[in-house]
Coordinates of C-alpha atoms in Angstrom, one line a residue:
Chain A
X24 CA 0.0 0.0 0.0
X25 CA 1.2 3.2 -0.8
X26 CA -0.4 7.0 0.4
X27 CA -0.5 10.1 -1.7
X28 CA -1.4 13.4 -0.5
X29 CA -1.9 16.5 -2.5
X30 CA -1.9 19.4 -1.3
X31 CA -4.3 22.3 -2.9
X32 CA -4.7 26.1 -1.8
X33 CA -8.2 24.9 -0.3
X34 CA -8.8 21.3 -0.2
X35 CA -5.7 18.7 0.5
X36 CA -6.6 15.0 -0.9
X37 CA -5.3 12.1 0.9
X38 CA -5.8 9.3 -0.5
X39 CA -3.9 4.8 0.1
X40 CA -3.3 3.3 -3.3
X41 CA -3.3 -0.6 -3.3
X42 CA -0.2 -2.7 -5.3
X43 CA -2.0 -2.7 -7.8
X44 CA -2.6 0.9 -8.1
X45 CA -6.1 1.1 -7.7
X46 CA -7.3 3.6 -5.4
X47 CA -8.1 1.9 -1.6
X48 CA -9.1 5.2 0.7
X49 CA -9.6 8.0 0.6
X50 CA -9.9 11.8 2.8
X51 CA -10.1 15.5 2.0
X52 CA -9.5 18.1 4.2
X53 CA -9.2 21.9 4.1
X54 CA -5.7 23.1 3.7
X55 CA -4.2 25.2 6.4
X56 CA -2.6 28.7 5.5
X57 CA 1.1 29.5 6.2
X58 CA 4.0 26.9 6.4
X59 CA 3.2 25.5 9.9
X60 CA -0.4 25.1 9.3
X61 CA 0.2 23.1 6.0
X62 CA 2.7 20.8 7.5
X63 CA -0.2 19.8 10.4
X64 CA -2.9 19.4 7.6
X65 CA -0.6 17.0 5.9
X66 CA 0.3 14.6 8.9
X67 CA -3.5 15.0 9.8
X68 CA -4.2 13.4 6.0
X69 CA -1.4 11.0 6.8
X70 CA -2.9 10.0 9.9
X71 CA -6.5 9.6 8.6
X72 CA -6.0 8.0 5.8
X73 CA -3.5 5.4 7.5
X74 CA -6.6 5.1 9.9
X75 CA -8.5 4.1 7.4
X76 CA -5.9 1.7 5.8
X77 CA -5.6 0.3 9.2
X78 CA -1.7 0.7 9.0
X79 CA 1.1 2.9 10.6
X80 CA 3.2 5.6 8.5
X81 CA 6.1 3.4 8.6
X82 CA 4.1 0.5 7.0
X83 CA 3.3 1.9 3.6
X84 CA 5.6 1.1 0.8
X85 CA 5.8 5.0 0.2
X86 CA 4.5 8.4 0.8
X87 CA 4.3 10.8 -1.8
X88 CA 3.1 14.3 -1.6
X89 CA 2.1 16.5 -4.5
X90 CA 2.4 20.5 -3.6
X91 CA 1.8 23.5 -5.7
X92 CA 5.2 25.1 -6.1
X93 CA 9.3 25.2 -7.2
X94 CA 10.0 21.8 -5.5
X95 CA 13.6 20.6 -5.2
X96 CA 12.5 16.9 -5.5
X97 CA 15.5 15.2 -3.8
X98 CA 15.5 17.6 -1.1
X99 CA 12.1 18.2 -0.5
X100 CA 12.3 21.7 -0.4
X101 CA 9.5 23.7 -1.8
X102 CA 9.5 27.5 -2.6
X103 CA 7.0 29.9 -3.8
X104 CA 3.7 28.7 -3.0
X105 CA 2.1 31.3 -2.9
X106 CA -1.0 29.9 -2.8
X107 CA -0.3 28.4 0.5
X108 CA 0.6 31.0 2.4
X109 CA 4.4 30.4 2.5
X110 CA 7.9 31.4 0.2
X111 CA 10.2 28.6 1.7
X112 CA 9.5 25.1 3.3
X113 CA 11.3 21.9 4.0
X114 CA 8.6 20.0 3.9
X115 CA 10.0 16.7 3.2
X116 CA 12.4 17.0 6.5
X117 CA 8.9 18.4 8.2
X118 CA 7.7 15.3 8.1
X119 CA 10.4 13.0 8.2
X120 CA 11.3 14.5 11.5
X121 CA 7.5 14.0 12.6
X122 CA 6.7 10.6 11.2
X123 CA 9.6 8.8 11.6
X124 CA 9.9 7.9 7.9
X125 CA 10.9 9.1 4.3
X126 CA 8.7 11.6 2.1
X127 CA 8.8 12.3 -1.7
X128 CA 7.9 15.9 -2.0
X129 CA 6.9 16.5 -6.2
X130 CA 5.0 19.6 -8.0
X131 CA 1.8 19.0 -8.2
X132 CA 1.3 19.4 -11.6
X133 CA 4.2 16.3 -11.8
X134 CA 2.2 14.2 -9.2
X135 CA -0.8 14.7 -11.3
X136 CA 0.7 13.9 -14.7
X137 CA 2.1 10.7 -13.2
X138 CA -0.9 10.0 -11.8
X139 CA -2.9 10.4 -15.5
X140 CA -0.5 8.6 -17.5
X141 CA -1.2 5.5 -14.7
X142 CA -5.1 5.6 -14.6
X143 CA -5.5 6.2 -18.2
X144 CA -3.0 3.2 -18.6
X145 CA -1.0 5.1 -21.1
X146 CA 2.0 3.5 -22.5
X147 CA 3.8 5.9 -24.5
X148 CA 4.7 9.6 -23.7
X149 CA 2.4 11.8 -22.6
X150 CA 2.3 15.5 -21.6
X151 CA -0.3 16.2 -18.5
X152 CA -1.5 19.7 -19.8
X153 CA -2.4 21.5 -16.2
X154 CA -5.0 24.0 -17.0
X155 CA -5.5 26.1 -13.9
X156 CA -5.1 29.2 -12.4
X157 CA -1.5 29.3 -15.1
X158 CA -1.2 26.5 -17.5
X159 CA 1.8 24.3 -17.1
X160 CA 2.6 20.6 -17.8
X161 CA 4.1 17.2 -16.5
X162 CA 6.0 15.3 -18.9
X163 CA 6.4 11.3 -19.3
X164 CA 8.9 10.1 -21.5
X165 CA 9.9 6.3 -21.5
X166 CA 7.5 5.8 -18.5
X167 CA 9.4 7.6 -16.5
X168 CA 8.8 11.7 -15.1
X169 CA 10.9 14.4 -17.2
X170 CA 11.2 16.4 -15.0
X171 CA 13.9 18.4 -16.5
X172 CA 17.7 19.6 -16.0
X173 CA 16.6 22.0 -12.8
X174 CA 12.8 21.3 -12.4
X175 CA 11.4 23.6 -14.4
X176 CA 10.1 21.3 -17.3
X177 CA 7.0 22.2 -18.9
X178 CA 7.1 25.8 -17.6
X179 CA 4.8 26.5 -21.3
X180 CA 2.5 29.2 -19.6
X181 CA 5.3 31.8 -20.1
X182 CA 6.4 31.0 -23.5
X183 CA 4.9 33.8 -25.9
X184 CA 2.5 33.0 -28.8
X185 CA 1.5 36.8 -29.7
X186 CA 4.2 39.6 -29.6
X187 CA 1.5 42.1 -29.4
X188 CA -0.4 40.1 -26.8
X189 CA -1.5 41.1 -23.1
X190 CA 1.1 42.1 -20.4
X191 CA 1.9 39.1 -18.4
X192 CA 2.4 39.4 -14.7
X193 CA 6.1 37.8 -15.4
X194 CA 7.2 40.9 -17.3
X195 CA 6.6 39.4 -20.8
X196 CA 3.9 40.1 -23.2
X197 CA 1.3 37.8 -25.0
X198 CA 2.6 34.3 -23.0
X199 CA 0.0 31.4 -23.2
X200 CA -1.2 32.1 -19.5
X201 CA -2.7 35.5 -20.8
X202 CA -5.2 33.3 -23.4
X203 CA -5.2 30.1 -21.8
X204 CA -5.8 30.0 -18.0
X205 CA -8.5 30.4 -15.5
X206 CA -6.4 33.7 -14.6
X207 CA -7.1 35.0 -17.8
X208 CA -10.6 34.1 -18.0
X209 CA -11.0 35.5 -15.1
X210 CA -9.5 39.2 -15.9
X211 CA -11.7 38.9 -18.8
X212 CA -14.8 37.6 -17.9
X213 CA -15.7 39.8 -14.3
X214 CA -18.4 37.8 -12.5
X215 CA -19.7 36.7 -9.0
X216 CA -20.8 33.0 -9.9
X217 CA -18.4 30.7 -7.6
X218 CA -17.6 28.9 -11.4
X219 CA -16.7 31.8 -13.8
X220 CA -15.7 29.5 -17.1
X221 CA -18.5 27.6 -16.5
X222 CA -21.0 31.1 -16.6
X223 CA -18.8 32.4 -19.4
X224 CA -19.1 29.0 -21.1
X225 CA -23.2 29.6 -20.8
X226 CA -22.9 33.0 -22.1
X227 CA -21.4 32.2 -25.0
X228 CA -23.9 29.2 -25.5
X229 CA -26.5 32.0 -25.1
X230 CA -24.9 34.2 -27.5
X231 CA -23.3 37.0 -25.4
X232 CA -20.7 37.9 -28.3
X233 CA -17.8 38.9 -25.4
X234 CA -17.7 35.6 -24.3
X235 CA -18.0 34.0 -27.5
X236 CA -14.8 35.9 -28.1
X237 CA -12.7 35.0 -25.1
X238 CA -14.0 31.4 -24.7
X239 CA -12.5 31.5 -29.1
X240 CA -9.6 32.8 -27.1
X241 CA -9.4 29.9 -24.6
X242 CA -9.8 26.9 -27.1
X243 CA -7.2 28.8 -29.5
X244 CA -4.5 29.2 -26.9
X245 CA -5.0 25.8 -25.3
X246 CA -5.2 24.4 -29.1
X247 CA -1.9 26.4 -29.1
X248 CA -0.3 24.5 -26.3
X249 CA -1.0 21.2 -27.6
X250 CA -0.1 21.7 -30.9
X251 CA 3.8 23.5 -29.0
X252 CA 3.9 20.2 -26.9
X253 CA 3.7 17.5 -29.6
X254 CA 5.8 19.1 -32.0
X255 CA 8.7 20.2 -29.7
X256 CA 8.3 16.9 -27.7
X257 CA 6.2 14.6 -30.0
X258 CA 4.4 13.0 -27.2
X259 CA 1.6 10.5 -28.2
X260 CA -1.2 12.1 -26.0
X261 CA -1.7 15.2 -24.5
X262 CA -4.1 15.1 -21.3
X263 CA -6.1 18.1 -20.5
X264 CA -6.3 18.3 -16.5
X265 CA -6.5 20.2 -13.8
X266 CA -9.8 23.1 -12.9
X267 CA -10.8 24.3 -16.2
X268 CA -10.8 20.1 -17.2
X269 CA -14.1 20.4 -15.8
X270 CA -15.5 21.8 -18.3
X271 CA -15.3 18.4 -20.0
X272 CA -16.6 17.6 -23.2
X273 CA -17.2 21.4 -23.9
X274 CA -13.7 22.3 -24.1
X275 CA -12.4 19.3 -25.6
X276 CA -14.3 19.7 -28.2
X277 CA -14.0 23.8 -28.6
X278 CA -10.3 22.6 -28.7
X279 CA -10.9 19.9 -31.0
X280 CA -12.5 22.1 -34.1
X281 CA -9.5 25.0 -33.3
X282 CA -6.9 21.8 -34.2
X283 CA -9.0 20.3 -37.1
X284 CA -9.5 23.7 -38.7
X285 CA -5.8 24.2 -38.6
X286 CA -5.2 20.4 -40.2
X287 CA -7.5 22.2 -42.9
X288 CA -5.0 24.9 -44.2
X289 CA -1.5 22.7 -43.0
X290 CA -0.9 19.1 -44.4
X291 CA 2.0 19.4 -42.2
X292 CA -0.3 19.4 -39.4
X293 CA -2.9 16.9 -40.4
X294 CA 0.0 14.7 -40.8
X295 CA 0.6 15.0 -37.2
X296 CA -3.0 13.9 -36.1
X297 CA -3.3 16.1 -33.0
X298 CA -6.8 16.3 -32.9
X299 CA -7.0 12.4 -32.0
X300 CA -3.7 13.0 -29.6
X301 CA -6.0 14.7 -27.1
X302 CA -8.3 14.1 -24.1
X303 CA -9.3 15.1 -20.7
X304 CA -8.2 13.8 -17.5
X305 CA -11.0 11.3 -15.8
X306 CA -13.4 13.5 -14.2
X307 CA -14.1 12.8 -10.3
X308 CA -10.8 11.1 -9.8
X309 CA -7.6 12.1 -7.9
X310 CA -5.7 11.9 -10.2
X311 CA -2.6 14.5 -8.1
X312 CA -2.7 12.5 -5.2
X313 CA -2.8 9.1 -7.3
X314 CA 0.1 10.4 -8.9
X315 CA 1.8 11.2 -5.6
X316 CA 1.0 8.1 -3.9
X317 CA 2.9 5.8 -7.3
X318 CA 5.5 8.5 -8.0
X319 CA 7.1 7.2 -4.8
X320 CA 7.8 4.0 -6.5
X321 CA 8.8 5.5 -10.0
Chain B
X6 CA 36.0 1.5 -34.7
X7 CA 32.5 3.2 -36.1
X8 CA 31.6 4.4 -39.3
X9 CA 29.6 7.4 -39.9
X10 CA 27.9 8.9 -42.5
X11 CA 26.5 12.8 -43.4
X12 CA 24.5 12.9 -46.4
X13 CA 24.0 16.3 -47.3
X14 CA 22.2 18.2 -50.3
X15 CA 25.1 18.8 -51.5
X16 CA 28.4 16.8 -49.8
X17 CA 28.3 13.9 -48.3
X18 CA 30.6 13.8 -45.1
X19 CA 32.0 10.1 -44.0
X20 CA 34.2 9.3 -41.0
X21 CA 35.8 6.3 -38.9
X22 CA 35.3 7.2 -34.9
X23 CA 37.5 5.0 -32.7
X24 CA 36.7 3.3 -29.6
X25 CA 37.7 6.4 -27.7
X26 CA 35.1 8.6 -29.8
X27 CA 38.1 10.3 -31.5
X28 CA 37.5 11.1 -35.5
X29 CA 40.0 8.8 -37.0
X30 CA 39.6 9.6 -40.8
X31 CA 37.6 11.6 -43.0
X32 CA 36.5 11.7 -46.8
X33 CA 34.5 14.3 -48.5
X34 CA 32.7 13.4 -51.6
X35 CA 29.8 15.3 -54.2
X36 CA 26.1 13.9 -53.2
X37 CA 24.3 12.4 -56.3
X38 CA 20.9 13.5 -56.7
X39 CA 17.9 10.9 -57.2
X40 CA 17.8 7.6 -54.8
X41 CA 20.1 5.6 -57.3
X42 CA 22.9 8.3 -57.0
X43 CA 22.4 9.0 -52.9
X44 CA 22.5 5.1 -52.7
X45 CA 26.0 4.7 -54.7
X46 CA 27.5 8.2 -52.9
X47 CA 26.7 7.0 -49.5
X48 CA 28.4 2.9 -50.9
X49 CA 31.6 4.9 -52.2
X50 CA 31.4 7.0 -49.0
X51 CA 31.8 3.9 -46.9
X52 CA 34.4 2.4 -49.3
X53 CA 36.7 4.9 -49.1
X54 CA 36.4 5.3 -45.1
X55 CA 37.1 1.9 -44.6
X56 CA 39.8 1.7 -47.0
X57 CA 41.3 4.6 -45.2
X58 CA 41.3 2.3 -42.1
X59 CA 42.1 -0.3 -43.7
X60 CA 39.0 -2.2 -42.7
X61 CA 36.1 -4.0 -44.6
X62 CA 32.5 -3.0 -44.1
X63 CA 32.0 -5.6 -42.1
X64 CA 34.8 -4.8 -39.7
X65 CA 33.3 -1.9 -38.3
X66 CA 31.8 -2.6 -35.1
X67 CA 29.1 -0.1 -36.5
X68 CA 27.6 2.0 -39.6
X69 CA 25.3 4.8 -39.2
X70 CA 23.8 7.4 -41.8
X71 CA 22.5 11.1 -41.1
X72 CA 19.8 11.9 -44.0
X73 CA 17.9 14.9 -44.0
X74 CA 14.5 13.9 -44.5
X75 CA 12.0 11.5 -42.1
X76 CA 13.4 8.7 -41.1
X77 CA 11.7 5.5 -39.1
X78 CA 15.4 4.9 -37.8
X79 CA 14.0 0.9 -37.0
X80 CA 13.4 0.2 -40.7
X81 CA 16.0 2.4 -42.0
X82 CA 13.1 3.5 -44.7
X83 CA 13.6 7.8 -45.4
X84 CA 10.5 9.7 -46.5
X85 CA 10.4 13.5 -48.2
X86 CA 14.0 13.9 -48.9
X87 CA 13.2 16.9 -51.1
X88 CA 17.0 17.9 -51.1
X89 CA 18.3 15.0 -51.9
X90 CA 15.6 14.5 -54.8
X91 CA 13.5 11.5 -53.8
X92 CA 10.0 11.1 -51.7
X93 CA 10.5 7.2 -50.7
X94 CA 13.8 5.1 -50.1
X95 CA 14.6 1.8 -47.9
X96 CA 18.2 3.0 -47.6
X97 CA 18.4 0.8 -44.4
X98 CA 18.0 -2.3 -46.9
X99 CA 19.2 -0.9 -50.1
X100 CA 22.7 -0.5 -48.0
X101 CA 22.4 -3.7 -46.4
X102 CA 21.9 -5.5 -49.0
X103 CA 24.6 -4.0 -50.6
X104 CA 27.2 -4.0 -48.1
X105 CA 26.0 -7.5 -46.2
X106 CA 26.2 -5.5 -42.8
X107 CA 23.5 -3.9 -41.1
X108 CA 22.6 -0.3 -41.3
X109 CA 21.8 2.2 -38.8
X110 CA 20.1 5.4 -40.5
X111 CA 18.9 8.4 -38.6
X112 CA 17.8 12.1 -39.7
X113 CA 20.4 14.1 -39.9
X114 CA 19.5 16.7 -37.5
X115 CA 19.1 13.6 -34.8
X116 CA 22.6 12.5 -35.5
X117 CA 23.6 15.8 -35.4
X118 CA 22.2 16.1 -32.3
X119 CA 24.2 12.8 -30.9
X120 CA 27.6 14.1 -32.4
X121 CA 27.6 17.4 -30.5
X122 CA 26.6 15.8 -27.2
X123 CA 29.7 13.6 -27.4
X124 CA 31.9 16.2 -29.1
X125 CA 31.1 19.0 -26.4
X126 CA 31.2 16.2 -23.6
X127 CA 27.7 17.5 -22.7
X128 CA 26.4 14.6 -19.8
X129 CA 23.3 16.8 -18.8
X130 CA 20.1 16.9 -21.1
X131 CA 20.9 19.3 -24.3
X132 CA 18.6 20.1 -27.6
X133 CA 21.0 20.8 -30.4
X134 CA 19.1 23.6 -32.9
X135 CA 19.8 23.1 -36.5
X136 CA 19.7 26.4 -38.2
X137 CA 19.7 25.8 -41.8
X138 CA 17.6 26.2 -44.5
X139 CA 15.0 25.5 -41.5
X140 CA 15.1 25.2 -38.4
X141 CA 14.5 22.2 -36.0
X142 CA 15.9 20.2 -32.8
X143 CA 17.2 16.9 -32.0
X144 CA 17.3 16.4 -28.1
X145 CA 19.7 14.3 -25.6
X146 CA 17.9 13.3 -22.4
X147 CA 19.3 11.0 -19.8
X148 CA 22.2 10.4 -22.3
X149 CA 19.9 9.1 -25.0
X150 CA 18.3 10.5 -28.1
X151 CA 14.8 11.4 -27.7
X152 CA 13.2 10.7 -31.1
X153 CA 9.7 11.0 -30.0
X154 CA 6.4 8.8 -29.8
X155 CA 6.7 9.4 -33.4
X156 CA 9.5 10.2 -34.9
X157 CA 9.2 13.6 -34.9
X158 CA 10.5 15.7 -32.0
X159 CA 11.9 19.0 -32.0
X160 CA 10.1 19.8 -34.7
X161 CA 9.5 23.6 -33.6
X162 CA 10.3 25.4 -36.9
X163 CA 6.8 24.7 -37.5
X164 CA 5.6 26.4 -34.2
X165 CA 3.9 30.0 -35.0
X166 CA 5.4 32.6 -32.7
X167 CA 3.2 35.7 -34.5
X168 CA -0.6 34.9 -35.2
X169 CA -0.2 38.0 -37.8
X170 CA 3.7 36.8 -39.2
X171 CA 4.6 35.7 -42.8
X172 CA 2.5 33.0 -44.4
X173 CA 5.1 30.0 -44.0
X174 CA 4.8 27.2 -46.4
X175 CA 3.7 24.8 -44.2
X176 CA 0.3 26.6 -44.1
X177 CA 0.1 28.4 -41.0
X178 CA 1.2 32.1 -39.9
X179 CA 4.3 33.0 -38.5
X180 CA 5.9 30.2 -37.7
X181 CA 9.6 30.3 -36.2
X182 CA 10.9 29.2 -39.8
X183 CA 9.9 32.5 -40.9
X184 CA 12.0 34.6 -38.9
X185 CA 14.6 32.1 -37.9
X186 CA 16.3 30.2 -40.5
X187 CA 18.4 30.5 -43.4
X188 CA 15.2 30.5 -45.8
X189 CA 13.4 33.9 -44.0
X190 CA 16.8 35.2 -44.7
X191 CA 17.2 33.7 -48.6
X192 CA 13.6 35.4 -48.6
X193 CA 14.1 38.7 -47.3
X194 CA 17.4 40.0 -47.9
X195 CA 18.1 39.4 -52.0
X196 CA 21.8 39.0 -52.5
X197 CA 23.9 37.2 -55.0
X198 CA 26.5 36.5 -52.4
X199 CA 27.4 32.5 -52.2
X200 CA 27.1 33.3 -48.2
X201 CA 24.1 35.7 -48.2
X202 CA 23.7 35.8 -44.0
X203 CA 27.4 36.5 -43.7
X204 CA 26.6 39.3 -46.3
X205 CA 23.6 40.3 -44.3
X206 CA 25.5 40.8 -41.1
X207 CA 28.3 42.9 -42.9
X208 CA 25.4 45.1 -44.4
X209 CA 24.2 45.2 -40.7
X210 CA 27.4 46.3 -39.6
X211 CA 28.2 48.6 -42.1
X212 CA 24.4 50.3 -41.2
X213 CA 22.1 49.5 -43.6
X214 CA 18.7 50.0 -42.0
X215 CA 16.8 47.1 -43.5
X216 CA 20.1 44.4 -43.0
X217 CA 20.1 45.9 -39.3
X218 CA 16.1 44.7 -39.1
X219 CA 16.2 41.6 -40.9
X220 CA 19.0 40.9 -38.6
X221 CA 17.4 41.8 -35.5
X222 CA 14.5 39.6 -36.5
X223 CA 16.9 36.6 -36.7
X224 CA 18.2 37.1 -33.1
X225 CA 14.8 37.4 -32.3
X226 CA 13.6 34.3 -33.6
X227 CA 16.9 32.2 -32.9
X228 CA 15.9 33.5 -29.0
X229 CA 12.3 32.2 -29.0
X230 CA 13.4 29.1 -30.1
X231 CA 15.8 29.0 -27.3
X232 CA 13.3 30.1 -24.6
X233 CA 10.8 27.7 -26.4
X234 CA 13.1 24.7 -25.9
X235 CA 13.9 25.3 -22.4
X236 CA 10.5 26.3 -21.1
X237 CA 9.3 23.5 -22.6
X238 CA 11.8 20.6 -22.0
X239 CA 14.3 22.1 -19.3
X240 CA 17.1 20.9 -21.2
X241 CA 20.5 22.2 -19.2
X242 CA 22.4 23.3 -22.7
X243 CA 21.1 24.0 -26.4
X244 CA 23.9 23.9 -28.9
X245 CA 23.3 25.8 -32.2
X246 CA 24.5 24.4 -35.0
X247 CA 23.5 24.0 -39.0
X248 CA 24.4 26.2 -41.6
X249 CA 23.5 29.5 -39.4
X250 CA 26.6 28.8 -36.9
X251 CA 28.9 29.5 -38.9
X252 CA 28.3 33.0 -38.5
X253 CA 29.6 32.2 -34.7
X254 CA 29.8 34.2 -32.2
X255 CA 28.2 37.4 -34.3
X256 CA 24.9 35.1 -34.1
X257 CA 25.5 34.4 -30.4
X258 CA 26.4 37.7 -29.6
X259 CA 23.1 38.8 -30.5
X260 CA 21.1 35.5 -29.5
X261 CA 22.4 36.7 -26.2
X262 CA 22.4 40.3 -26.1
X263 CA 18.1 39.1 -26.5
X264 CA 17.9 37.3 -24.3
X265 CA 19.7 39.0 -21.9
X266 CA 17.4 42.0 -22.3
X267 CA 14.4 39.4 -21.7
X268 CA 16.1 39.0 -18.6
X269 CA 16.1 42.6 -17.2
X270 CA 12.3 42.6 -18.4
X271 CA 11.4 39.5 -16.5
X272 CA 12.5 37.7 -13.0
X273 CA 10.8 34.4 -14.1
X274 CA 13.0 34.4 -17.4
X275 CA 16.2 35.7 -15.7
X276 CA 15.8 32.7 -13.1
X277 CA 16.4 30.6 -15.9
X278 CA 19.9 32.0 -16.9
X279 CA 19.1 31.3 -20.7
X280 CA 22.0 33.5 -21.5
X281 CA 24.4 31.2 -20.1
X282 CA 23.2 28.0 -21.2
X283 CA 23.0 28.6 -25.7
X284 CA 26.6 28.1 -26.9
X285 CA 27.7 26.8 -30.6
X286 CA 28.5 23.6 -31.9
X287 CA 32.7 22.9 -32.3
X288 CA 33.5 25.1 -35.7
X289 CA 34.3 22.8 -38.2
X290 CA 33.8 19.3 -37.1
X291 CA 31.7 17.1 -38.9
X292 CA 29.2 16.5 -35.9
X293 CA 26.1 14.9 -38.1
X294 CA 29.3 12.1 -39.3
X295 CA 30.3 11.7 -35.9
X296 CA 27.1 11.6 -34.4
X297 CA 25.7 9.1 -37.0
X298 CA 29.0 7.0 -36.5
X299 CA 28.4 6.6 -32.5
X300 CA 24.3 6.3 -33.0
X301 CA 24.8 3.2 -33.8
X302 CA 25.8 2.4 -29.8
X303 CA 23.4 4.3 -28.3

């Protein structure tokens, strides 16, 4: 048995993955804010969910934990989470020193794309395309992470497509984040409802011609992220995660015509096949704290 | 000892690589055009390398080919060699069948990729950018070529970086081949100079205003491509090389003076240090030879 954590900036899913790698328990909490309260929401998801499991922290195989931020993965020291609450944290010596035993600290984005490529049973490479509050991605290659010379693999938010684009808050102009992320949905599209692409998804179903233009906008730039990812990297399958994923068969399939009218006017493209190279991430599933839990073992 | 072959538009470049990964001997020869003539340049290639060493064919404890064109390097069949004036060639079992002795044939760009790895003792990740008549990667990751889920990695000429660029002939709009390879320049700066971007950057010196944009757009592009590749793969190192580097350190001087004013723009990219991680492949080794010579260990 192995247990997976991932750590989000409201809810942190714990869950015990069996040899197998079929998902055994279960537990979400809210996350705590600051360094020291994250570090007690995690050992209380460890200590649940080994409840649950019936077993001590020292008896799982491993204990992964997947964490929005710069993580160092062999020291298991994690910087810049912002959404946390925190700028520097040695998490993984945290909780060594409090459980007794050995933590792999990963991005979460990482956690989650290992995580995809073993529920969707994918055997080839695969980039997880995170599509969040930014849009980053997890890479496997040769069934293994890529995690890249110094971590920073799959950084694509901040590569420009448009030289004349939008201002990005990282000092560059036009990079994917500004046309493909819930941030830039939600500069664009001002509204109370508690799910903002999903109201400016309905507005544009109603005909409101501003959000027919910025949810174009969306499937363009995320149409623009797969098409980047398979021709630098050629993975087989790009997976579409993480909060805007939930849009679901809308999106895939706003993404879908923006990659099959491109095929149109580029045989070099339709030779490529991307739209086929594309889906979504299984809804409902934890797919981050799957990932955590197995990464421990990869 | 290893044999290697370059087949190039117009030379074909064959060497002998000892055990040590040392260039042992070297022969130069014309390329025939049409699949008849590639196939009996790259037979007398071979001949006179291993009569050099004083070696049969069979002797060598390997035999690889670079060809520019797409290559399914397990069947040794090449597709689209437009310079080389076919569309369809087993060259894996035309040589074999030939020689006796099996046949290792890669694209040219991946071998190239290979050569410069070894040559520049690189033992980090690395994506080696071919700037020649296009533009495209081959990439080193965990010490091994990675090819792709298809065979067609790196293949980021074909990226658009300007949704209101040139038209490129691929059918999209401005892709990085338009502002970032020797054919934008063929294109945009008329010149009956045998070395028209050497030309072009002594115009540029000398002041003239349109030289001094066209090569500004270059170092642009050659930067994006750059920033693209590591963003997207975190390779440590990218090594330029193709027909572009021979304009050495004019080209990096300004590949570097960009992104170095990226930098002062942007904390994220200055975190990166993508200044000090672009250098140039060897001046005047033949990498692709080399690098299709010791493919055929990896």
């Amino acid at each position: 048995m192995r247990l997976g954590i991932d750590i989000g900036g409201t809810k942190t899913d714990a869950v015990a993955v069996d040899d197998a790698g079929t998902l055994a328990h279960r537990v979400r909490l809210s996350t705590g804010f600051g360094s020291p309260a994250v570090v007690e929401t995690t050992l209380t998801a460890i200590t649940d969910v080994a409840s649950l499991a019936g077993l001590a922290a020292a008896d799982f195989e491993s204990i992964g934990i997947g964490i929005p931020g710069v993580v160092d993965n062999r020291s298991g020291y994690v910087r810049h989470a912002v959404n946390l609450g925190f700028e520097e944290l040695g998490l993984g010596d945290a909780l060594a020193g409090r459980l007794g035993v050995g933590v792999r600290i990963e991005n979460d984005v990482t956690a989650a794309a290992f995580g995809a490529y073993r529920l969707l049973g994918i055997e080839s490479s695969m980039a997880y395309l995170n599509l969040g509050t930014g849009i980053a991605a997890g890479i496997v290659i040769d069934g293994k992470l890529w995690r890249g010379a110094r971590g920073t693999a799959g950084e694509i938010g901040h590569i420009p497509v448009d030289p004349n684009g939008e201002l990005c808050p990282c000092g560059q102009r036009g990079c994917l984040e500004t046309v493909a992320s819930g941030s830039s949905i939600a500069r664009a599209w001002i509204t109370d409802d508690p799910h903002p692409a999903l109201a400016l998804f309905d507005a544009a179903d109603e005909g409101d011609s501003k959000a027919v233009a910025i949810r174009s906008r969306l499937a363009t730039g995320v149409a623009s992220a797969v098409r980047l990812l398979i021709l630098t990297m050629d993975v087989e399958t790009v997976v579409i995660g993480g909060g805007l994923s939930h849009l679901g068969d809308r999106l895939l399939g706003d993404v879908g015509a923006v990659l099959s009218s491109w095929a149109e006017s580029s045989t070099f493209l339709a030779s490529l096949e991307l739209t086929s190279r594309v889906r979504l991430v299984p809804e409902g599933r934890p797919v981050a704290a799957i990932g955590a839990a197995l990464v421990g073992g990869a």
